[in-house]
């Protein structure tokens, strides 16, 4: 949470994003970089790296 940049990999449908987010395309799915404080909510798998 205190990380300036948190990479969040989301798979599935019904993705809801909150905060300042920058979306990046990934061959395996959707990679989202959250700058500052941001939260992600998805119907499926949500993995933080």
PDB file of C-alpha atoms in Angstrom:
ATOM      1  CA  UNK A   1       0.000   0.000   0.000  1.00  0.00           C
ATOM      2  CA  UNK A   2       2.863   2.355   0.759  1.00  0.00           C
ATOM      3  CA  UNK A   3       4.532   1.521  -2.557  1.00  0.00           C
ATOM      4  CA  UNK A   4       4.586   4.448  -5.004  1.00  0.00           C
ATOM      5  CA  UNK A   5       3.821   2.084  -7.854  1.00  0.00           C
ATOM      6  CA  UNK A   6       1.862  -1.119  -7.457  1.00  0.00           C
ATOM      7  CA  UNK A   7       1.404  -3.404 -10.434  1.00  0.00           C
ATOM      8  CA  UNK A   8      -1.964  -5.056 -10.380  1.00  0.00           C
ATOM      9  CA  UNK A   9      -2.786  -7.876 -12.738  1.00  0.00           C
ATOM     10  CA  UNK A  10      -6.494  -8.366 -13.308  1.00  0.00           C
ATOM     11  CA  UNK A  11      -8.181 -11.220 -15.090  1.00  0.00           C
ATOM     12  CA  UNK A  12     -11.897 -11.634 -15.589  1.00  0.00           C
ATOM     13  CA  UNK A  13     -14.812  -9.314 -16.295  1.00  0.00           C
ATOM     14  CA  UNK A  14     -16.424  -6.447 -14.421  1.00  0.00           C
ATOM     15  CA  UNK A  15     -13.306  -4.519 -13.536  1.00  0.00           C
ATOM     16  CA  UNK A  16     -13.705  -1.409 -11.415  1.00  0.00           C
ATOM     17  CA  UNK A  17     -10.776   0.935 -10.912  1.00  0.00           C
ATOM     18  CA  UNK A  18     -10.389   3.793  -8.457  1.00  0.00           C
ATOM     19  CA  UNK A  19      -7.649   6.383  -8.079  1.00  0.00           C
ATOM     20  CA  UNK A  20      -4.913   7.488 -10.447  1.00  0.00           C
ATOM     21  CA  UNK A  21      -4.259   4.508 -12.669  1.00  0.00           C
ATOM     22  CA  UNK A  22      -2.247   3.977 -15.806  1.00  0.00           C
ATOM     23  CA  UNK A  23      -3.275   1.026 -17.950  1.00  0.00           C
ATOM     24  CA  UNK A  24      -0.712  -1.077 -19.764  1.00  0.00           C
ATOM     25  CA  UNK A  25      -1.414  -3.931 -22.164  1.00  0.00           C
ATOM     26  CA  UNK A  26       0.024  -7.343 -21.392  1.00  0.00           C
ATOM     27  CA  UNK A  27       0.004 -10.555 -23.479  1.00  0.00           C
ATOM     28  CA  UNK A  28      -1.333 -12.501 -20.505  1.00  0.00           C
ATOM     29  CA  UNK A  29      -3.909  -9.935 -19.459  1.00  0.00           C
ATOM     30  CA  UNK A  30      -4.285  -6.389 -18.225  1.00  0.00           C
ATOM     31  CA  UNK A  31      -1.564  -4.789 -16.143  1.00  0.00           C
ATOM     32  CA  UNK A  32      -2.467  -1.663 -14.229  1.00  0.00           C
ATOM     33  CA  UNK A  33      -0.015   0.616 -12.483  1.00  0.00           C
ATOM     34  CA  UNK A  34      -1.500   2.529  -9.582  1.00  0.00           C
ATOM     35  CA  UNK A  35       0.321   5.753  -8.769  1.00  0.00           C
ATOM     36  CA  UNK A  36      -0.078   6.874  -5.184  1.00  0.00           C
ATOM     37  CA  UNK A  37      -3.196   5.524  -3.513  1.00  0.00           C
ATOM     38  CA  UNK A  38      -5.380   3.434  -5.759  1.00  0.00           C
ATOM     39  CA  UNK A  39      -7.588   0.405  -5.373  1.00  0.00           C
ATOM     40  CA  UNK A  40      -8.851  -2.177  -7.814  1.00  0.00           C
ATOM     41  CA  UNK A  41     -11.896  -4.373  -7.621  1.00  0.00           C
ATOM     42  CA  UNK A  42     -12.478  -7.120 -10.141  1.00  0.00           C
ATOM     43  CA  UNK A  43     -14.773 -10.075 -10.624  1.00  0.00           C
ATOM     44  CA  UNK A  44     -12.157 -12.767 -11.062  1.00  0.00           C
ATOM     45  CA  UNK A  45      -8.505 -12.746 -10.112  1.00  0.00           C
ATOM     46  CA  UNK A  46      -6.748  -9.665  -8.778  1.00  0.00           C
ATOM     47  CA  UNK A  47      -3.067 -10.210  -8.082  1.00  0.00           C
ATOM     48  CA  UNK A  48      -0.690  -7.545  -6.805  1.00  0.00           C
ATOM     49  CA  UNK A  49       2.999  -7.747  -7.644  1.00  0.00           C
TER      50      UNK A  49
END
